[in-house]
Short mmCIF file of C-alpha atoms in Angstrom, two decimals:
data_model
loop_
_atom_site.label_atom_id
_atom_site.label_comp_id
_atom_site.label_asym_id
_atom_site.label_seq_id
_atom_site.Cartn_x
_atom_site.Cartn_y
_atom_site.Cartn_z
CA UNK A 169 68.71 -10.20 89.68
CA UNK A 170 69.10 -13.90 88.17
CA UNK A 171 65.90 -16.31 88.62
CA UNK A 172 64.21 -18.15 86.22
CA UNK A 173 61.70 -15.41 85.32
CA UNK A 174 59.31 -15.04 82.38
CA UNK A 175 59.27 -10.90 81.81
CA UNK A 176 55.40 -11.73 81.35
CA UNK A 177 53.54 -10.50 84.54
CA UNK A 178 50.64 -12.70 84.19
CA UNK A 179 53.09 -15.76 83.84
CA UNK A 180 56.01 -15.28 86.28
CA UNK A 181 58.05 -17.99 86.00
CA UNK A 182 57.25 -20.09 82.81
CA UNK A 183 60.03 -20.49 81.34
CA UNK A 184 63.13 -22.16 82.58
CA UNK A 185 67.04 -23.29 81.01
CA UNK A 186 68.61 -25.58 82.94
CA UNK A 187 72.16 -25.10 82.56
CA UNK A 188 73.88 -28.99 83.13
CA UNK A 189 76.47 -27.00 85.44
CA UNK A 190 75.32 -25.49 88.83
CA UNK A 191 77.35 -23.80 90.57
CA UNK A 192 75.79 -23.03 93.42
CA UNK A 193 78.69 -21.26 96.19
CA UNK A 194 81.01 -18.38 96.92
CA UNK A 195 82.97 -17.37 100.02
CA UNK A 196 85.99 -15.62 101.21
CA UNK A 197 87.51 -13.98 98.05
CA UNK A 198 91.20 -12.79 97.78
CA UNK A 199 93.46 -13.05 95.09
CA UNK A 200 96.07 -14.98 97.32
CA UNK A 201 93.09 -17.60 98.52
CA UNK A 202 89.65 -18.55 98.07
CA UNK A 203 86.65 -20.82 98.99
CA UNK A 204 84.68 -20.44 95.29
CA UNK A 205 82.02 -22.22 93.52
CA UNK A 206 82.41 -26.29 93.92
CA UNK A 207 81.49 -27.28 89.76
CA UNK A 208 78.46 -29.57 90.91
CA UNK A 209 77.42 -31.49 87.22
CA UNK A 210 74.12 -30.98 87.61
CA UNK A 211 72.70 -33.63 86.70
CA UNK A 212 75.80 -36.13 85.84
CA UNK A 213 77.01 -36.23 82.47
CA UNK A 214 78.49 -39.52 83.20
CA UNK A 215 74.61 -41.08 83.41
CA UNK A 216 73.18 -38.70 81.13
CA UNK A 217 70.55 -38.23 83.94
CA UNK A 218 69.38 -34.62 82.48
CA UNK A 219 66.27 -32.91 83.15
CA UNK A 220 64.51 -29.40 80.81
CA UNK A 221 61.35 -28.18 81.00
CA UNK A 222 59.24 -25.61 78.87
CA UNK A 223 56.66 -23.32 80.47
CA UNK A 224 57.54 -24.40 83.66
CA UNK A 225 60.08 -23.20 86.83
CA UNK A 226 61.68 -24.48 89.94
CA UNK A 227 59.83 -23.08 92.30
CA UNK A 228 58.37 -24.83 95.41
CA UNK A 229 54.91 -25.67 94.81
CA UNK A 230 54.19 -25.71 98.54
CA UNK A 231 54.10 -23.30 101.71
CA UNK A 232 56.51 -25.18 104.13
CA UNK A 233 59.83 -26.67 102.60
CA UNK A 234 61.38 -28.76 105.63
CA UNK A 235 64.74 -28.73 105.88
CA UNK A 236 66.83 -31.69 107.36
CA UNK A 237 70.22 -32.38 108.17
CA UNK A 238 72.53 -35.84 107.59
CA UNK A 239 75.63 -34.57 109.64
CA UNK A 240 77.12 -31.93 111.44
CA UNK A 241 77.42 -30.33 114.44
CA UNK A 242 75.34 -28.76 116.87
CA UNK A 243 76.58 -25.45 116.75
CA UNK A 244 76.76 -25.88 112.77
CA UNK A 245 72.90 -26.90 112.37
CA UNK A 246 71.87 -24.37 114.68
CA UNK A 247 73.55 -21.45 113.09
CA UNK A 248 71.77 -22.77 109.81
CA UNK A 249 68.41 -22.74 111.40
CA UNK A 250 69.51 -19.25 112.65
CA UNK A 251 70.22 -17.31 109.05
CA UNK A 252 68.25 -19.37 106.67
CA UNK A 253 64.65 -17.71 107.80
CA UNK A 254 66.75 -14.62 106.34
CA UNK A 255 64.13 -15.20 103.26
CA UNK A 256 61.56 -15.99 104.68
CA UNK A 257 61.05 -12.24 106.47
CA UNK A 258 60.24 -11.15 102.35
CA UNK A 259 57.96 -14.10 100.66
CA UNK A 260 55.55 -16.81 101.99
CA UNK A 261 57.74 -19.67 101.90
CA UNK A 262 58.74 -20.66 105.70
CA UNK A 263 61.68 -23.29 106.47
CA UNK A 264 61.09 -26.60 109.03
CA UNK A 265 63.61 -28.19 110.14
CA UNK A 266 62.23 -31.54 110.80
CA UNK A 267 64.30 -34.75 112.10
CA UNK A 268 63.89 -36.70 108.57
CA UNK A 269 66.06 -38.32 106.09
CA UNK A 270 63.60 -37.62 103.76
CA UNK A 271 62.68 -33.54 103.93
CA UNK A 272 62.77 -31.70 100.80
CA UNK A 273 66.12 -30.12 101.57
CA UNK A 274 68.84 -32.08 103.08
CA UNK A 275 72.23 -30.23 104.35
CA UNK A 276 75.62 -32.24 105.16
CA UNK A 277 78.65 -30.75 106.15
CA UNK A 278 81.06 -32.73 104.20
CA UNK A 279 84.44 -30.31 104.73
CA UNK A 280 86.50 -30.04 101.99
CA UNK A 281 83.41 -30.69 99.54
CA UNK A 282 82.65 -27.33 98.93
CA UNK A 283 79.43 -25.49 99.53
CA UNK A 284 76.66 -25.52 97.52
CA UNK A 285 72.83 -26.36 96.87
CA UNK A 286 70.46 -27.72 94.58
CA UNK A 287 68.59 -24.86 92.47
CA UNK A 288 64.64 -24.80 93.87
CA UNK A 289 62.34 -27.65 93.61
CA UNK A 290 65.31 -30.02 92.29
CA UNK A 291 66.49 -30.79 96.31
CA UNK A 292 63.31 -32.51 96.46
CA UNK A 293 63.38 -34.92 93.35
CA UNK A 294 67.28 -35.28 93.71
CA UNK A 295 70.37 -35.90 95.96
CA UNK A 296 74.29 -35.22 95.40
CA UNK A 297 77.22 -37.46 96.46
CA UNK A 298 79.76 -35.44 98.26
CA UNK A 299 82.58 -36.73 97.30
CA UNK A 300 82.27 -37.44 93.25
CA UNK A 301 79.50 -34.49 92.54
CA UNK A 302 77.33 -36.82 90.66
CA UNK A 303 73.80 -36.63 91.71
CA UNK A 304 71.39 -39.33 91.32
CA UNK A 305 67.34 -39.37 91.80
CA UNK A 306 65.43 -39.54 95.03
CA UNK A 307 66.53 -38.18 98.48
CA UNK A 308 68.95 -40.84 99.69
CA UNK A 309 71.40 -38.18 100.45
CA UNK A 310 72.18 -34.94 100.55
CA UNK A 311 70.74 -31.33 98.55
CA UNK A 312 73.04 -28.71 100.09
CA UNK A 313 76.28 -29.13 101.91
CA UNK A 314 78.55 -26.33 103.81
CA UNK A 315 82.07 -27.42 103.05
CA UNK A 316 84.08 -25.13 105.20
CA UNK A 317 81.99 -24.26 108.22
CA UNK A 318 83.95 -24.94 111.75
CA UNK A 319 84.00 -23.21 114.96
CA UNK A 320 86.15 -20.91 113.57
CA UNK A 321 84.39 -19.40 111.16
CA UNK A 322 82.83 -15.91 112.03
CA UNK A 323 79.14 -15.05 111.93
CA UNK A 324 79.65 -12.87 108.86
CA UNK A 325 80.55 -15.96 106.88
CA UNK A 326 77.97 -18.17 108.58
CA UNK A 327 75.25 -15.33 107.29
CA UNK A 328 76.68 -14.86 104.23
CA UNK A 329 76.75 -18.53 102.72
CA UNK A 330 73.85 -20.10 104.48
CA UNK A 331 71.60 -17.24 102.72
CA UNK A 332 73.62 -17.35 99.36
CA UNK A 333 72.42 -21.36 99.26
CA UNK A 334 68.80 -21.19 100.33
CA UNK A 335 68.74 -18.66 97.97
CA UNK A 336 69.59 -21.08 95.20
CA UNK A 337 67.64 -23.67 97.02
CA UNK A 338 64.38 -21.29 96.77
CA UNK A 339 65.18 -20.95 93.25
CA UNK A 340 67.67 -17.94 92.44
CA UNK A 341 70.56 -18.51 90.01
CA UNK A 342 73.78 -16.29 89.84
CA UNK A 343 73.97 -12.66 89.32
CA UNK A 344 77.16 -12.49 87.94
CA UNK A 345 75.85 -14.52 84.99
CA UNK A 346 73.14 -11.84 84.35
CA UNK A 347 72.56 -10.85 80.38
CA UNK A 348 72.39 -7.42 81.39
CA UNK A 349 75.60 -7.60 83.72
CA UNK A 350 77.73 -5.73 81.39
CA UNK A 351 80.24 -6.71 83.40
CA UNK A 352 83.98 -5.92 81.34
CA UNK A 353 86.24 -8.46 82.12
CA UNK A 354 89.47 -9.15 81.87
CA UNK A 355 89.31 -12.10 80.39
CA UNK A 356 93.34 -13.73 80.51
CA UNK A 357 93.38 -11.76 84.50
CA UNK A 358 90.06 -14.77 85.21
CA UNK A 359 92.03 -17.20 83.58
CA UNK A 360 95.14 -16.96 84.72
CA UNK A 361 93.93 -16.54 88.44
CA UNK A 362 90.89 -19.76 88.58
CA UNK A 363 93.92 -21.49 86.86
CA UNK A 364 96.41 -20.55 89.66
CA UNK A 365 94.13 -20.53 92.63
CA UNK A 366 91.25 -23.21 91.42
CA UNK A 367 93.64 -24.99 88.95
CA UNK A 368 90.54 -24.42 86.61
CA UNK A 369 91.01 -24.88 82.68
CA UNK A 370 89.79 -22.59 80.26
CA UNK A 371 86.29 -24.24 79.58
CA UNK A 372 85.65 -24.42 83.23
CA UNK A 373 86.29 -20.89 84.03
CA UNK A 374 83.76 -20.08 80.96
CA UNK A 375 81.40 -22.03 82.40
CA UNK A 376 81.39 -21.09 86.01
CA UNK A 377 82.14 -17.54 85.34
CA UNK A 378 81.38 -16.25 82.18
CA UNK A 379 78.42 -18.38 80.86
CA UNK A 380 75.42 -16.00 80.73
CA UNK A 381 71.80 -16.76 81.59
CA UNK A 382 69.23 -16.33 79.24
CA UNK A 383 67.39 -13.27 79.26
CA UNK A 384 64.16 -15.25 79.39
CA UNK A 385 65.54 -16.47 83.39
CA UNK A 386 65.68 -13.32 84.93
CA UNK A 387 63.52 -10.04 85.97
CA UNK A 388 65.89 -7.87 83.63
CA UNK A 389 67.09 -6.31 86.32
CA UNK A 390 70.85 -6.71 87.17
CA UNK A 391 71.41 -6.11 90.88
CA UNK A 392 75.30 -5.47 92.16
CA UNK A 393 74.54 -6.23 95.65
CA UNK A 394 72.65 -9.33 95.48
CA UNK A 395 73.93 -11.87 97.86
CA UNK A 396 73.65 -14.40 94.95
CA UNK A 397 76.38 -12.23 93.64
CA UNK A 398 80.03 -13.74 93.16
CA UNK A 399 82.51 -11.06 94.34
CA UNK A 400 84.71 -9.26 91.41
CA UNK A 401 88.14 -7.59 92.49
CA UNK A 402 88.40 -4.96 90.11
CA UNK A 403 91.47 -6.24 88.69
CA UNK A 404 89.23 -9.04 87.14
CA UNK A 405 87.83 -5.98 84.42
CA UNK A 406 88.98 -3.33 82.22
CA UNK A 407 87.31 -0.24 83.48
CA UNK A 408 88.09 -0.98 87.30
CA UNK A 409 84.42 -1.89 87.78
CA UNK A 410 84.06 -4.11 91.32
CA UNK A 411 81.69 -6.20 93.96
CA UNK A 412 82.76 -6.82 97.19
CA UNK A 413 81.59 -9.74 99.60
CA UNK A 414 77.69 -9.46 99.49
CA UNK A 415 77.01 -10.61 102.73
CA UNK A 416 73.15 -9.08 103.68
CA UNK A 417 70.30 -9.52 101.12
CA UNK A 418 69.96 -5.99 98.88
CA UNK A 419 66.69 -4.54 97.97
CA UNK A 420 66.89 -6.57 94.76
CA UNK A 421 66.78 -9.66 96.86
CA UNK A 422 63.99 -9.14 98.70
CA UNK A 423 62.01 -7.64 96.05
CA UNK A 424 62.48 -11.00 94.63
CA UNK A 425 61.81 -13.18 96.26
CA UNK A 426 58.59 -11.63 97.37
CA UNK A 427 57.61 -12.10 93.13
CA UNK A 428 58.22 -15.79 93.79
CA UNK A 429 56.10 -16.09 96.56
CA UNK A 430 54.19 -13.37 97.98
CA UNK A 431 52.90 -13.60 100.98
CA UNK A 432 49.96 -14.57 100.11
CA UNK A 433 51.35 -17.59 98.19
CA UNK A 434 48.92 -20.44 97.31
CA UNK A 435 50.28 -23.28 95.11
CA UNK A 436 49.03 -25.74 93.83
CA UNK A 437 50.37 -28.96 92.98
CA UNK A 438 51.36 -28.53 89.02
CA UNK A 439 49.95 -25.11 89.20
CA UNK A 440 52.25 -24.18 85.58
CA UNK A 441 51.46 -27.22 83.75
CA UNK A 442 49.04 -27.98 81.75
CA UNK A 443 47.69 -31.49 81.09
CA UNK A 444 50.43 -33.46 79.12
CA UNK A 445 50.95 -36.35 77.14
CA UNK A 446 53.18 -38.51 75.91
CA UNK A 447 54.77 -37.55 72.47
CA UNK A 448 57.92 -39.61 72.24
CA UNK A 449 59.41 -41.94 74.28
CA UNK A 450 62.74 -43.50 73.47
CA UNK A 451 65.91 -45.44 75.52
CA UNK A 452 69.47 -44.68 74.48
CA UNK A 453 72.84 -43.81 75.99
CA UNK A 454 71.77 -45.58 79.15
CA UNK A 455 68.52 -43.19 79.87
CA UNK A 456 64.72 -42.80 78.80
CA UNK A 457 64.10 -40.42 76.94
CA UNK A 458 60.89 -38.90 77.53
CA UNK A 459 58.95 -35.87 75.51
CA UNK A 460 55.26 -34.86 77.26
CA UNK A 461 53.07 -32.28 75.39
CA UNK A 462 50.35 -29.96 76.04
CA UNK A 463 47.23 -29.95 73.31
CA UNK A 464 44.17 -27.64 72.87
CA UNK A 465 42.48 -31.31 73.20
CA UNK A 466 44.10 -33.90 75.11
CA UNK A 467 43.21 -37.53 74.04
CA UNK A 468 42.84 -40.47 76.47
CA UNK A 469 46.03 -42.33 77.10
CA UNK A 470 47.56 -45.68 78.42
CA UNK A 471 51.00 -47.28 78.68
CA UNK A 472 52.50 -50.19 79.86
CA UNK A 473 56.16 -51.83 80.37
CA UNK A 474 56.28 -55.75 79.32
CA UNK A 475 59.79 -57.94 79.04
CA UNK A 476 57.98 -59.35 76.28
CA UNK A 477 56.82 -57.93 73.26
CA UNK A 478 53.27 -56.42 74.64
CA UNK A 479 50.95 -58.45 72.02
CA UNK A 480 48.37 -59.42 74.78
CA UNK A 481 48.43 -55.65 75.85
CA UNK A 482 48.12 -54.16 72.39
CA UNK A 483 45.38 -56.66 71.53
CA UNK A 484 43.44 -55.59 74.45
CA UNK A 485 43.78 -51.95 73.91
CA UNK A 486 42.71 -52.13 70.31
CA UNK A 487 39.31 -53.62 71.68
CA UNK A 488 39.29 -50.08 73.78
CA UNK A 489 39.44 -48.12 70.76
CA UNK A 490 42.92 -47.45 71.16
CA UNK A 491 45.83 -47.19 68.89
CA UNK A 492 49.57 -47.53 69.30
CA UNK A 493 51.25 -44.13 69.33
CA UNK A 494 54.90 -45.13 70.77
CA UNK A 495 56.77 -48.67 71.25
CA UNK A 496 60.35 -48.84 72.54
CA UNK A 497 62.29 -50.96 74.16
CA UNK A 498 65.08 -50.75 76.39
CA UNK A 499 66.37 -51.34 79.85
CA UNK A 500 65.08 -54.85 79.59
CA UNK A 501 61.73 -54.10 78.84
CA UNK A 502 59.29 -53.06 76.38
CA UNK A 503 57.26 -49.55 76.60
CA UNK A 504 53.76 -49.33 75.12
CA UNK A 505 51.86 -46.20 74.58
CA UNK A 506 48.73 -46.24 73.68
CA UNK A 507 45.72 -43.57 72.97
CA UNK A 508 42.32 -42.74 71.99
CA UNK A 509 41.19 -40.24 69.47
CA UNK A 510 43.91 -40.19 66.89
CA UNK A 511 43.00 -40.19 63.04
CA UNK A 512 44.28 -43.47 62.54
CA UNK A 513 41.13 -46.26 61.45
CA UNK A 514 43.39 -49.46 61.36
CA UNK A 515 46.56 -50.39 62.61
CA UNK A 516 49.01 -53.71 61.98
CA UNK A 517 51.71 -54.68 63.60
CA UNK A 518 55.09 -57.06 62.42
CA UNK A 519 57.80 -59.06 63.98
CA UNK A 520 60.52 -60.08 62.20
CA UNK A 521 64.34 -61.25 62.42
CA UNK A 522 64.82 -59.41 59.49
CA UNK A 523 64.36 -56.10 58.20
CA UNK A 524 60.79 -55.87 56.87
CA UNK A 525 60.81 -54.39 53.76
CA UNK A 526 58.21 -57.06 52.37
CA UNK A 527 56.04 -56.34 55.07
CA UNK A 528 56.08 -52.59 54.91
CA UNK A 529 55.55 -52.61 50.93
CA UNK A 530 52.97 -55.17 51.18
CA UNK A 531 51.18 -52.95 53.80
CA UNK A 532 51.73 -49.47 51.71
CA UNK A 533 49.65 -51.72 49.12
CA UNK A 534 46.89 -52.05 51.25
CA UNK A 535 46.91 -48.29 52.35
CA UNK A 536 48.79 -48.69 55.47
CA UNK A 537 52.05 -46.06 56.53
CA UNK A 538 54.59 -46.47 58.63
CA UNK A 539 53.62 -45.59 62.18
CA UNK A 540 56.61 -46.86 63.97
CA UNK A 541 59.48 -48.98 62.76
CA UNK A 542 62.28 -49.81 65.73
CA UNK A 543 64.58 -52.36 66.64
CA UNK A 544 65.10 -54.13 69.83
CA UNK A 545 65.06 -57.52 71.91
CA UNK A 546 66.33 -59.05 68.50
CA UNK A 547 63.69 -58.28 66.49
CA UNK A 548 62.37 -55.60 63.90
CA UNK A 549 58.92 -53.99 65.12
CA UNK A 550 57.10 -52.84 62.30
CA UNK A 551 52.98 -50.65 63.02
CA UNK A 552 51.86 -49.17 59.95
CA UNK A 553 48.10 -47.51 60.24
CA UNK A 554 45.18 -46.29 58.08
CA UNK A 555 43.86 -43.08 57.94
CA UNK A 556 40.44 -41.58 55.67
CA UNK A 557 43.42 -39.11 54.25
CA UNK A 558 45.85 -39.67 51.21
CA UNK A 559 49.61 -40.66 52.27
CA UNK A 560 52.45 -40.22 50.57
CA UNK A 561 55.04 -41.46 52.49
CA UNK A 562 58.61 -42.68 51.49
CA UNK A 563 61.12 -44.16 54.06
CA UNK A 564 65.43 -45.22 53.20
CA UNK A 565 68.18 -46.93 55.33
CA UNK A 566 71.55 -45.55 55.32
CA UNK A 567 74.68 -46.75 57.01
CA UNK A 568 75.52 -42.87 57.61
CA UNK A 569 73.19 -40.01 59.15
CA UNK A 570 71.03 -39.55 56.15
CA UNK A 571 71.49 -35.59 55.64
CA UNK A 572 71.77 -35.68 51.70
CA UNK A 573 68.38 -37.73 51.86
CA UNK A 574 66.53 -35.50 54.52
CA UNK A 575 67.28 -32.17 52.44
CA UNK A 576 66.33 -34.07 49.29
CA UNK A 577 62.94 -34.60 50.30
CA UNK A 578 62.35 -31.44 52.64
CA UNK A 579 62.95 -29.53 49.11
CA UNK A 580 59.99 -31.93 47.60
CA UNK A 581 57.97 -30.76 50.83
CA UNK A 582 58.22 -34.00 52.87
CA UNK A 583 58.62 -33.77 56.55
CA UNK A 584 60.70 -36.34 59.22
CA UNK A 585 58.51 -38.55 60.85
CA UNK A 586 60.29 -41.21 62.04
CA UNK A 587 63.73 -41.29 62.89
CA UNK A 588 66.14 -44.04 64.08
CA UNK A 589 68.77 -45.78 64.35
CA UNK A 590 67.84 -49.46 64.42
CA UNK A 591 70.69 -52.55 64.77
CA UNK A 592 73.21 -51.49 61.82
CA UNK A 593 71.83 -48.60 60.27
CA UNK A 594 69.43 -45.41 60.04
CA UNK A 595 65.77 -45.73 59.78
CA UNK A 596 64.41 -42.12 58.10
CA UNK A 597 60.66 -41.87 57.38
CA UNK A 598 58.94 -38.62 55.87
CA UNK A 599 55.43 -37.84 55.06
CA UNK A 600 54.50 -35.25 52.46
CA UNK A 601 50.93 -34.90 54.62
CA UNK A 602 51.93 -34.69 58.30
CA UNK A 603 50.84 -31.04 58.78
CA UNK A 604 54.17 -30.75 59.52
CA UNK A 605 55.24 -27.17 58.78
CA UNK A 606 58.94 -25.64 59.53
CA UNK A 607 61.64 -28.27 60.48
CA UNK A 608 64.86 -28.40 62.10
CA UNK A 609 67.15 -31.62 63.18
CA UNK A 610 70.59 -31.58 64.82
CA UNK A 611 72.91 -34.09 66.29
CA UNK A 612 75.00 -33.77 69.19
CA UNK A 613 77.65 -36.42 71.21
CA UNK A 614 75.89 -35.20 74.55
CA UNK A 615 72.15 -34.95 75.13
CA UNK A 616 70.73 -31.56 73.16
CA UNK A 617 69.44 -29.67 75.88
CA UNK A 618 70.74 -26.64 74.76
CA UNK A 619 69.56 -26.98 71.40
CA UNK A 620 65.63 -27.37 72.33
CA UNK A 621 66.08 -24.89 74.46
CA UNK A 622 66.83 -22.81 71.59
CA UNK A 623 64.32 -23.90 68.88
CA UNK A 624 61.56 -23.69 71.86
CA UNK A 625 62.58 -19.75 71.48
CA UNK A 626 61.78 -20.02 67.56
CA UNK A 627 58.49 -21.75 67.90
CA UNK A 628 59.59 -25.50 67.24
CA UNK A 629 58.48 -28.27 69.18
CA UNK A 630 60.36 -31.62 69.80
CA UNK A 631 58.48 -34.05 67.43
CA UNK A 632 61.16 -36.91 67.27
CA UNK A 633 64.43 -37.45 69.58
CA UNK A 634 66.03 -40.46 69.17
CA UNK A 635 70.18 -42.28 70.05
CA UNK A 636 72.46 -44.39 68.05
CA UNK A 637 75.78 -44.75 66.45
CA UNK A 638 77.25 -42.69 69.44
CA UNK A 639 74.83 -39.56 69.04
CA UNK A 640 71.74 -38.15 69.85
CA UNK A 641 69.12 -36.90 66.94
CA UNK A 642 66.38 -33.97 67.67
CA UNK A 643 64.00 -33.67 65.14
CA UNK A 644 62.06 -30.20 65.47
CA UNK A 645 58.88 -28.66 64.18
CA UNK A 646 56.89 -25.94 63.33
CA UNK A 647 52.80 -26.95 62.59
CA UNK A 648 52.61 -29.60 65.60
CA UNK A 649 49.33 -28.61 67.41
CA UNK A 650 51.72 -28.58 70.64
CA UNK A 651 51.66 -25.24 72.84
CA UNK A 652 53.30 -26.70 75.90
CA UNK A 653 56.32 -29.25 75.99
CA UNK A 654 58.07 -30.76 78.73
CA UNK A 655 60.88 -33.34 78.67
CA UNK A 656 62.97 -35.93 80.90
CA UNK A 657 65.53 -38.58 80.35
CA UNK A 658 65.99 -40.64 83.60
CA UNK A 659 68.00 -43.07 83.76
CA UNK A 660 64.75 -45.86 85.78
CA UNK A 661 61.70 -46.18 83.67
CA UNK A 662 59.83 -42.12 84.03
CA UNK A 663 56.46 -43.60 85.70
CA UNK A 664 56.53 -40.90 88.52
CA UNK A 665 56.52 -38.88 85.60
CA UNK A 666 54.44 -39.17 83.45
CA UNK A 667 52.07 -39.53 86.32
CA UNK A 668 53.26 -35.50 87.30
CA UNK A 669 52.79 -34.61 83.38
CA UNK A 670 49.54 -36.23 82.91
CA UNK A 671 48.39 -33.59 85.72
CA UNK A 672 44.42 -34.61 84.74
#
C-alpha cells in the first residue's frame, strides 16, 4: 500500500518525500480511449513553490475535515457526499460538508480539466488553478477536481473516482508506484500508448507511470487490489500481469487507513514535530528558502523583517543578549534572525559599498571570524563574531563555483560554513574547528529537493542553502547537533511556517 509511512511502528508517518509531480486521478481505462491522470505540478515549478518535510507527514491533525464545493450541479455534489464517507467507515476521520469557501478540501467540477486532488493536508495550505495546473498558497481556489462527471456518469464510476480522490486527500499515494510492486513493464508499449492517447513525452510517462516512491513512503506491502492503483492492461507488461479497474476499497486500503487514523485518533497540532529553530534563511529564484532544525536543546530566537537595514533591531536584541545568526535580503526586505545561547561572546557588523576585504582582515587581527557575508539592497553586509575557542578560518571569492577550492580545503580538514553568490562573485567560507565531520555539496538548476531527501537518508543535514548565478547550491553536513529538520520555500516571507515549526 503506497502511503507516507515509516516502518517503525512507534513513529508511523514520520518521513515523507513529496514528489514535485502528484498524479492523482485515473478513470475508465481502455487502450482506445482513457480518462487518465492529470499532471498536477505541485508545487509549481514556474514559481519554485516547493515544500518538503523531514520526520513529518501529511496526515490531517484533526478528526473532522471540512469539505465544500466551488461549483457544480446539486446531483454531482450529492454523489460526492454519498461516496466520500466510504473512508470514514474504516477510520477515525469524518468529512463534514460545509457551505464555506475556506473549507479544508475545496471541490470543483471543472470539465475537461482532469480529476485530481492535492495530498493530505496540502489541501488546507494550497489551491490549484484548474486551467493552468499551477498551485498557490492559501484556500482561494480548489484543492480537488472531478473533470469528467456529468448526468450520464454511471454510479460505479462515481464511486471509484470519488473514493480514489478522497484517498489522496487523506494522504494516500498511487499504488502502482510502490517500490515492491515488481511490475515487469513493457516499456516501449507503454511509451507508445501514452504518446498516442495522452500525447505524453517519455519524461511524462516516466513520472506518471514508472517512477517509484521510496520504501520509507510505504508500509512495505504492495496491494494490486487497492483503489489507489492504476489499471494496467496485460499488454503493458512482459509477463501478462494486469490490474483491472479497482472500484472498491480493498482490505489493504481499509487496514492502511485504519492505521493512519485509528478510531481513537486524538490528533494534536504538529504532533510529530519537536520545536525547531531557523538554521538557514535565504531569498533567491523568486522564493524564500527556509530551513528549520530541532536540536537536543533549543535557544530563544527572535526575527524581524524591515525595509531598511535593521540597525536599530540588531542593537536592541544585542542589549537583550541575542546574537545575529542569520541576515539576508530579498523581495524588498531585510530578514534578521537573532539567537540566545550561541557560542559567541562578541559580535560586530559592517556595511560597505565595495567588497569588505579590508574590514575582514582588520577584524581577523582582533580575533573575530566571519559569521555572515552577504550582498543585498546595493550593499555588502559583513557580520563577524568572537568565541572563546581558537578559530581557523579561510575565505575566498571566485568568478565560477569554487569547486577546486572546496576540495582543496576539505582535504586539509576544513568544512564549508558559508557559501553564497554575492553581486558578481561566489564567496566561500570554510572553518577548521566547525565541529562538522563529513560534508557534501550539490548544485542544481531547480530546487534540490531530491538531493536533500537522499542526503537526509544518509544522516546529513542542511547547513547552507543558497541560490546564485542560475543555480541552487546545497551544502549538507554530518556532525551537527540536529536530530530533525524541515524546509520550506515560499513566494511570500514564510512567517506562518516559522511560527508553526517553532512549536513551543
